[in-house]
């Protein structure tokens, strides 16, 4: 199955362009730029009036706020991610286009807080159907919990002998997500390499870019959490 693969690099650290101006460091690349999607977009967190400390405090409840740019100099905004609500382990986000139009909504329901034992992600593109995905497969979660006493040994071994994109190896909790809608799998997040595979051609690339940025913000070492 051919798909457009989205990969996120970098974070909100300051990158100087040599002229005293900062550039956006976070980038989402697209493997297939032959369609309407660009080759890459640039993502950075949007800070509230209280600055970084206020953003970091709000993100503890699940809130996020991102700007997506066409280039790293912020000359053209292509999308914005805003938090509609974040409480009780359930966070709802809205993805807006360059002119404020609603591209879609993304909902994260934390494990044991929402409607199941696994973290649930719901993707709803405007004018389309909902796609629902759960973090990890049940069988892998059971194996992970059963092996938890041995995880310290696995962690030491994989730190010594790990490969890029697979740090922590077996010691890392299951993270793969497969979204389903109408019997199809339009989206799939693969933990190896932290890549989002967009299988359905009808998925708006702005929604995909927002989704990979959100997913990476909820992982260990989240790109938007640094001071």
PDB file of C-alpha atoms in Angstrom:
ATOM      1  CA  UNK A   1       0.000   0.000   0.000  1.00  0.00           C
ATOM      2  CA  UNK A   2       1.520   3.327  -1.034  1.00  0.00           C
ATOM      3  CA  UNK A   3       1.295   6.096   1.517  1.00  0.00           C
ATOM      4  CA  UNK A   4       2.589   9.525   2.326  1.00  0.00           C
ATOM      5  CA  UNK A   5       4.962   9.231   5.278  1.00  0.00           C
ATOM      6  CA  UNK A   6       5.213  12.177   7.670  1.00  0.00           C
ATOM      7  CA  UNK A   7       8.259  12.540   9.903  1.00  0.00           C
ATOM      8  CA  UNK A   8       8.893  15.261  12.465  1.00  0.00           C
ATOM      9  CA  UNK A   9      12.350  16.612  13.232  1.00  0.00           C
ATOM     10  CA  UNK A  10      13.703  19.089  15.750  1.00  0.00           C
ATOM     11  CA  UNK A  11      12.035  21.232  18.359  1.00  0.00           C
ATOM     12  CA  UNK A  12      11.546  24.796  19.576  1.00  0.00           C
ATOM     13  CA  UNK A  13      15.218  25.620  20.227  1.00  0.00           C
ATOM     14  CA  UNK A  14      16.412  28.939  18.799  1.00  0.00           C
ATOM     15  CA  UNK A  15      18.077  28.696  15.402  1.00  0.00           C
ATOM     16  CA  UNK A  16      19.756  31.896  14.237  1.00  0.00           C
ATOM     17  CA  UNK A  17      19.720  32.697  10.527  1.00  0.00           C
ATOM     18  CA  UNK A  18      22.887  34.802  10.775  1.00  0.00           C
ATOM     19  CA  UNK A  19      20.953  38.068  10.678  1.00  0.00           C
ATOM     20  CA  UNK A  20      19.859  38.120  14.307  1.00  0.00           C
ATOM     21  CA  UNK A  21      16.476  36.512  13.620  1.00  0.00           C
ATOM     22  CA  UNK A  22      15.309  33.134  14.868  1.00  0.00           C
ATOM     23  CA  UNK A  23      14.140  30.413  12.502  1.00  0.00           C
ATOM     24  CA  UNK A  24      11.610  27.673  13.182  1.00  0.00           C
ATOM     25  CA  UNK A  25      13.467  24.488  14.081  1.00  0.00           C
ATOM     26  CA  UNK A  26      10.594  21.982  14.151  1.00  0.00           C
ATOM     27  CA  UNK A  27       9.896  20.478  10.736  1.00  0.00           C
ATOM     28  CA  UNK A  28       7.447  17.903   9.401  1.00  0.00           C
ATOM     29  CA  UNK A  29       8.638  16.328   6.161  1.00  0.00           C
ATOM     30  CA  UNK A  30       6.417  14.573   3.605  1.00  0.00           C
ATOM     31  CA  UNK A  31       7.773  11.609   1.673  1.00  0.00           C
ATOM     32  CA  UNK A  32       5.453  12.231  -1.285  1.00  0.00           C
ATOM     33  CA  UNK A  33       5.292  15.842  -2.461  1.00  0.00           C
ATOM     34  CA  UNK A  34       3.712  15.032  -5.818  1.00  0.00           C
ATOM     35  CA  UNK A  35       0.189  15.830  -4.633  1.00  0.00           C
ATOM     36  CA  UNK A  36      -1.253  18.867  -2.827  1.00  0.00           C
ATOM     37  CA  UNK A  37       1.061  18.347   0.161  1.00  0.00           C
ATOM     38  CA  UNK A  38       4.312  20.357   0.247  1.00  0.00           C
ATOM     39  CA  UNK A  39       7.681  18.708   0.812  1.00  0.00           C
ATOM     40  CA  UNK A  40       7.757  20.048   4.386  1.00  0.00           C
ATOM     41  CA  UNK A  41       6.091  22.412   6.849  1.00  0.00           C
ATOM     42  CA  UNK A  42       7.571  24.046   9.940  1.00  0.00           C
ATOM     43  CA  UNK A  43       5.990  23.700  13.362  1.00  0.00           C
ATOM     44  CA  UNK A  44       6.469  25.709  16.531  1.00  0.00           C
ATOM     45  CA  UNK A  45       4.549  26.125  19.739  1.00  0.00           C
ATOM     46  CA  UNK A  46       2.545  29.327  20.178  1.00  0.00           C
ATOM     47  CA  UNK A  47       3.189  30.802  23.597  1.00  0.00           C
ATOM     48  CA  UNK A  48       0.405  32.400  25.675  1.00  0.00           C
ATOM     49  CA  UNK A  49       0.816  35.831  27.341  1.00  0.00           C
ATOM     50  CA  UNK A  50       2.699  34.228  30.234  1.00  0.00           C
ATOM     51  CA  UNK A  51       5.384  32.912  27.895  1.00  0.00           C
ATOM     52  CA  UNK A  52       7.170  29.566  28.184  1.00  0.00           C
ATOM     53  CA  UNK A  53       6.341  28.996  31.852  1.00  0.00           C
ATOM     54  CA  UNK A  54       2.614  29.510  31.191  1.00  0.00           C
ATOM     55  CA  UNK A  55       2.719  27.163  28.206  1.00  0.00           C
ATOM     56  CA  UNK A  56       4.504  24.448  30.183  1.00  0.00           C
ATOM     57  CA  UNK A  57       2.010  24.786  33.033  1.00  0.00           C
ATOM     58  CA  UNK A  58      -0.978  24.499  30.671  1.00  0.00           C
ATOM     59  CA  UNK A  59       0.421  21.516  28.784  1.00  0.00           C
ATOM     60  CA  UNK A  60       0.349  19.507  32.010  1.00  0.00           C
ATOM     61  CA  UNK A  61      -3.434  19.261  31.618  1.00  0.00           C
ATOM     62  CA  UNK A  62      -3.069  18.238  27.967  1.00  0.00           C
ATOM     63  CA  UNK A  63      -3.340  21.680  26.328  1.00  0.00           C
ATOM     64  CA  UNK A  64      -1.257  22.415  23.230  1.00  0.00           C
ATOM     65  CA  UNK A  65      -0.966  25.321  20.780  1.00  0.00           C
ATOM     66  CA  UNK A  66       1.033  25.122  17.540  1.00  0.00           C
ATOM     67  CA  UNK A  67       1.605  27.204  14.434  1.00  0.00           C
ATOM     68  CA  UNK A  68       2.401  25.525  11.105  1.00  0.00           C
ATOM     69  CA  UNK A  69       4.405  27.575   8.607  1.00  0.00           C
ATOM     70  CA  UNK A  70       5.198  27.132   4.926  1.00  0.00           C
ATOM     71  CA  UNK A  71       8.847  28.084   5.587  1.00  0.00           C
ATOM     72  CA  UNK A  72      11.191  28.457   8.542  1.00  0.00           C
ATOM     73  CA  UNK A  73      11.067  32.295   8.384  1.00  0.00           C
ATOM     74  CA  UNK A  74       7.335  32.426   9.272  1.00  0.00           C
ATOM     75  CA  UNK A  75       6.376  34.164   6.043  1.00  0.00           C
ATOM     76  CA  UNK A  76       3.196  32.156   5.457  1.00  0.00           C
ATOM     77  CA  UNK A  77       1.041  30.435   8.057  1.00  0.00           C
ATOM     78  CA  UNK A  78      -0.651  27.337   6.671  1.00  0.00           C
ATOM     79  CA  UNK A  79      -2.435  26.039   9.770  1.00  0.00           C
ATOM     80  CA  UNK A  80      -2.917  26.496  13.494  1.00  0.00           C
ATOM     81  CA  UNK A  81      -3.595  23.951  16.232  1.00  0.00           C
ATOM     82  CA  UNK A  82      -5.623  25.217  19.209  1.00  0.00           C
ATOM     83  CA  UNK A  83      -6.983  23.486  22.301  1.00  0.00           C
ATOM     84  CA  UNK A  84     -10.765  23.411  22.581  1.00  0.00           C
ATOM     85  CA  UNK A  85     -10.767  21.730  25.992  1.00  0.00           C
ATOM     86  CA  UNK A  86      -8.376  19.804  28.230  1.00  0.00           C
ATOM     87  CA  UNK A  87      -9.502  18.290  31.488  1.00  0.00           C
ATOM     88  CA  UNK A  88      -9.892  14.923  33.150  1.00  0.00           C
ATOM     89  CA  UNK A  89      -7.367  13.295  30.827  1.00  0.00           C
ATOM     90  CA  UNK A  90      -9.371  14.188  27.703  1.00  0.00           C
ATOM     91  CA  UNK A  91      -8.060  16.886  25.350  1.00  0.00           C
ATOM     92  CA  UNK A  92      -9.771  18.153  22.187  1.00  0.00           C
ATOM     93  CA  UNK A  93      -7.882  20.100  19.553  1.00  0.00           C
ATOM     94  CA  UNK A  94      -8.996  21.993  16.468  1.00  0.00           C
ATOM     95  CA  UNK A  95      -6.913  22.400  13.340  1.00  0.00           C
ATOM     96  CA  UNK A  96      -7.566  25.659  11.502  1.00  0.00           C
ATOM     97  CA  UNK A  97      -6.471  26.627   8.003  1.00  0.00           C
ATOM     98  CA  UNK A  98      -4.678  29.811   6.950  1.00  0.00           C
ATOM     99  CA  UNK A  99      -7.945  31.756   6.851  1.00  0.00           C
ATOM    100  CA  UNK A 100      -9.418  30.339  10.049  1.00  0.00           C
ATOM    101  CA  UNK A 101     -11.437  27.612   8.354  1.00  0.00           C
ATOM    102  CA  UNK A 102     -11.851  24.382  10.337  1.00  0.00           C
ATOM    103  CA  UNK A 103      -9.747  21.588   8.850  1.00  0.00           C
ATOM    104  CA  UNK A 104     -10.675  19.039  11.497  1.00  0.00           C
ATOM    105  CA  UNK A 105     -10.620  18.057  15.144  1.00  0.00           C
ATOM    106  CA  UNK A 106      -8.314  15.720  17.056  1.00  0.00           C
ATOM    107  CA  UNK A 107      -9.221  14.166  20.400  1.00  0.00           C
ATOM    108  CA  UNK A 108      -6.916  12.390  22.832  1.00  0.00           C
ATOM    109  CA  UNK A 109      -8.430  10.332  25.646  1.00  0.00           C
ATOM    110  CA  UNK A 110      -5.797   9.200  28.095  1.00  0.00           C
ATOM    111  CA  UNK A 111      -5.755   5.557  29.167  1.00  0.00           C
ATOM    112  CA  UNK A 112      -8.087   4.826  32.108  1.00  0.00           C
ATOM    113  CA  UNK A 113      -9.495   8.367  31.834  1.00  0.00           C
ATOM    114  CA  UNK A 114     -11.525   8.132  28.631  1.00  0.00           C
ATOM    115  CA  UNK A 115     -13.403   5.178  27.208  1.00  0.00           C
ATOM    116  CA  UNK A 116     -10.880   2.377  27.488  1.00  0.00           C
ATOM    117  CA  UNK A 117      -7.733   0.868  28.943  1.00  0.00           C
ATOM    118  CA  UNK A 118      -5.599   2.302  26.136  1.00  0.00           C
ATOM    119  CA  UNK A 119      -5.048   5.885  25.036  1.00  0.00           C
ATOM    120  CA  UNK A 120      -7.562   6.648  22.298  1.00  0.00           C
ATOM    121  CA  UNK A 121      -7.008   9.134  19.461  1.00  0.00           C
ATOM    122  CA  UNK A 122      -9.944  10.271  17.321  1.00  0.00           C
ATOM    123  CA  UNK A 123      -9.346  12.091  14.034  1.00  0.00           C
ATOM    124  CA  UNK A 124     -12.273  13.871  12.413  1.00  0.00           C
ATOM    125  CA  UNK A 125     -11.713  15.739   9.161  1.00  0.00           C
ATOM    126  CA  UNK A 126     -14.329  18.375   8.351  1.00  0.00           C
ATOM    127  CA  UNK A 127     -16.911  16.887   6.031  1.00  0.00           C
ATOM    128  CA  UNK A 128     -15.587  13.372   6.571  1.00  0.00           C
ATOM    129  CA  UNK A 129     -16.005  10.442   8.916  1.00  0.00           C
ATOM    130  CA  UNK A 130     -14.239   9.836  12.219  1.00  0.00           C
ATOM    131  CA  UNK A 131     -11.189   7.604  12.414  1.00  0.00           C
ATOM    132  CA  UNK A 132     -10.444   6.010  15.787  1.00  0.00           C
ATOM    133  CA  UNK A 133      -7.104   4.618  16.867  1.00  0.00           C
ATOM    134  CA  UNK A 134      -5.795   3.057  20.092  1.00  0.00           C
ATOM    135  CA  UNK A 135      -2.243   3.232  21.346  1.00  0.00           C
ATOM    136  CA  UNK A 136      -0.627  -0.187  21.133  1.00  0.00           C
ATOM    137  CA  UNK A 137      -2.252  -3.582  20.675  1.00  0.00           C
ATOM    138  CA  UNK A 138      -3.906  -5.321  23.619  1.00  0.00           C
ATOM    139  CA  UNK A 139      -1.635  -8.388  23.327  1.00  0.00           C
ATOM    140  CA  UNK A 140       1.525  -6.252  23.436  1.00  0.00           C
ATOM    141  CA  UNK A 141       0.247  -4.304  26.427  1.00  0.00           C
ATOM    142  CA  UNK A 142      -0.368  -7.537  28.345  1.00  0.00           C
ATOM    143  CA  UNK A 143       3.106  -8.799  27.474  1.00  0.00           C
ATOM    144  CA  UNK A 144       4.629  -5.464  28.470  1.00  0.00           C
ATOM    145  CA  UNK A 145       2.932  -5.503  31.890  1.00  0.00           C
ATOM    146  CA  UNK A 146       3.882  -9.150  32.480  1.00  0.00           C
ATOM    147  CA  UNK A 147       7.522  -8.371  31.682  1.00  0.00           C
ATOM    148  CA  UNK A 148       7.586  -5.155  33.702  1.00  0.00           C
ATOM    149  CA  UNK A 149       9.873  -6.619  36.434  1.00  0.00           C
ATOM    150  CA  UNK A 150      12.465  -7.337  33.734  1.00  0.00           C
ATOM    151  CA  UNK A 151      12.216  -3.913  32.126  1.00  0.00           C
ATOM    152  CA  UNK A 152      15.174  -2.548  34.092  1.00  0.00           C
ATOM    153  CA  UNK A 153      17.420  -5.177  32.528  1.00  0.00           C
ATOM    154  CA  UNK A 154      15.979  -4.530  29.057  1.00  0.00           C
ATOM    155  CA  UNK A 155      16.461  -0.778  29.505  1.00  0.00           C
ATOM    156  CA  UNK A 156      20.156  -1.129  30.386  1.00  0.00           C
ATOM    157  CA  UNK A 157      20.737  -3.472  27.462  1.00  0.00           C
ATOM    158  CA  UNK A 158      18.988  -1.264  24.910  1.00  0.00           C
ATOM    159  CA  UNK A 159      20.705   1.908  26.104  1.00  0.00           C
ATOM    160  CA  UNK A 160      24.026   0.190  25.438  1.00  0.00           C
ATOM    161  CA  UNK A 161      22.934  -1.340  22.138  1.00  0.00           C
ATOM    162  CA  UNK A 162      20.145   0.753  20.592  1.00  0.00           C
ATOM    163  CA  UNK A 163      19.552   1.996  17.078  1.00  0.00           C
ATOM    164  CA  UNK A 164      18.249   5.434  16.043  1.00  0.00           C
ATOM    165  CA  UNK A 165      14.474   5.563  16.206  1.00  0.00           C
ATOM    166  CA  UNK A 166      14.240   2.540  18.462  1.00  0.00           C
ATOM    167  CA  UNK A 167      15.762   3.814  21.695  1.00  0.00           C
ATOM    168  CA  UNK A 168      14.657   1.816  24.779  1.00  0.00           C
ATOM    169  CA  UNK A 169      13.611  -1.117  22.576  1.00  0.00           C
ATOM    170  CA  UNK A 170      11.504  -3.634  24.518  1.00  0.00           C
ATOM    171  CA  UNK A 171      11.548  -1.451  27.630  1.00  0.00           C
ATOM    172  CA  UNK A 172       9.437   1.131  25.855  1.00  0.00           C
ATOM    173  CA  UNK A 173       5.670   0.804  26.178  1.00  0.00           C
ATOM    174  CA  UNK A 174       3.696  -0.043  22.995  1.00  0.00           C
ATOM    175  CA  UNK A 175       3.073   3.084  20.921  1.00  0.00           C
ATOM    176  CA  UNK A 176       1.834   1.955  17.509  1.00  0.00           C
ATOM    177  CA  UNK A 177      -1.560   3.374  16.524  1.00  0.00           C
ATOM    178  CA  UNK A 178      -3.771   2.230  13.647  1.00  0.00           C
ATOM    179  CA  UNK A 179      -6.827   4.351  12.919  1.00  0.00           C
ATOM    180  CA  UNK A 180      -9.939   2.707  11.491  1.00  0.00           C
ATOM    181  CA  UNK A 181     -12.866   4.267   9.662  1.00  0.00           C
ATOM    182  CA  UNK A 182     -15.510   2.433   7.636  1.00  0.00           C
ATOM    183  CA  UNK A 183     -13.468  -0.756   7.617  1.00  0.00           C
ATOM    184  CA  UNK A 184     -10.357   1.017   6.284  1.00  0.00           C
ATOM    185  CA  UNK A 185      -7.042   2.088   7.862  1.00  0.00           C
ATOM    186  CA  UNK A 186      -6.510   5.675   6.669  1.00  0.00           C
ATOM    187  CA  UNK A 187      -3.765   6.495   9.180  1.00  0.00           C
ATOM    188  CA  UNK A 188      -1.063   4.576  10.986  1.00  0.00           C
ATOM    189  CA  UNK A 189       1.608   5.734  13.439  1.00  0.00           C
ATOM    190  CA  UNK A 190       4.600   3.428  13.613  1.00  0.00           C
ATOM    191  CA  UNK A 191       6.800   3.726  16.674  1.00  0.00           C
ATOM    192  CA  UNK A 192       9.926   2.682  14.790  1.00  0.00           C
ATOM    193  CA  UNK A 193      11.149   6.006  13.459  1.00  0.00           C
ATOM    194  CA  UNK A 194       8.117   7.854  14.889  1.00  0.00           C
ATOM    195  CA  UNK A 195       6.492   8.090  11.454  1.00  0.00           C
ATOM    196  CA  UNK A 196       2.873   8.761  10.525  1.00  0.00           C
ATOM    197  CA  UNK A 197       1.726   6.858   7.439  1.00  0.00           C
ATOM    198  CA  UNK A 198      -1.210   8.456   5.617  1.00  0.00           C
ATOM    199  CA  UNK A 199      -2.738   5.647   3.542  1.00  0.00           C
ATOM    200  CA  UNK A 200      -5.931   7.422   2.429  1.00  0.00           C
ATOM    201  CA  UNK A 201      -5.421  10.053  -0.303  1.00  0.00           C
ATOM    202  CA  UNK A 202      -8.355  12.089   0.991  1.00  0.00           C
ATOM    203  CA  UNK A 203      -6.700  12.968   4.311  1.00  0.00           C
ATOM    204  CA  UNK A 204      -5.876  16.696   4.433  1.00  0.00           C
ATOM    205  CA  UNK A 205      -2.096  17.097   4.736  1.00  0.00           C
ATOM    206  CA  UNK A 206      -2.562  19.899   7.288  1.00  0.00           C
ATOM    207  CA  UNK A 207      -4.474  17.501   9.524  1.00  0.00           C
ATOM    208  CA  UNK A 208      -1.697  14.935   9.153  1.00  0.00           C
ATOM    209  CA  UNK A 209       1.004  17.465  10.030  1.00  0.00           C
ATOM    210  CA  UNK A 210      -0.958  18.606  13.082  1.00  0.00           C
ATOM    211  CA  UNK A 211      -1.467  14.996  14.171  1.00  0.00           C
ATOM    212  CA  UNK A 212       2.221  14.020  14.034  1.00  0.00           C
ATOM    213  CA  UNK A 213       3.150  17.197  15.933  1.00  0.00           C
ATOM    214  CA  UNK A 214       0.591  16.368  18.636  1.00  0.00           C
ATOM    215  CA  UNK A 215       1.637  12.728  18.865  1.00  0.00           C
ATOM    216  CA  UNK A 216       5.283  13.700  19.297  1.00  0.00           C
ATOM    217  CA  UNK A 217       4.312  16.240  21.982  1.00  0.00           C
ATOM    218  CA  UNK A 218       2.837  13.466  24.132  1.00  0.00           C
ATOM    219  CA  UNK A 219       5.907  11.210  23.997  1.00  0.00           C
ATOM    220  CA  UNK A 220       8.876  11.101  26.333  1.00  0.00           C
ATOM    221  CA  UNK A 221      11.230  13.981  25.534  1.00  0.00           C
ATOM    222  CA  UNK A 222       8.387  15.920  23.928  1.00  0.00           C
ATOM    223  CA  UNK A 223       9.644  18.550  21.483  1.00  0.00           C
ATOM    224  CA  UNK A 224       7.398  21.310  22.869  1.00  0.00           C
ATOM    225  CA  UNK A 225       8.239  20.803  26.550  1.00  0.00           C
ATOM    226  CA  UNK A 226      11.706  22.355  26.717  1.00  0.00           C
ATOM    227  CA  UNK A 227      12.354  25.633  28.492  1.00  0.00           C
TER     228      UNK A 227
END
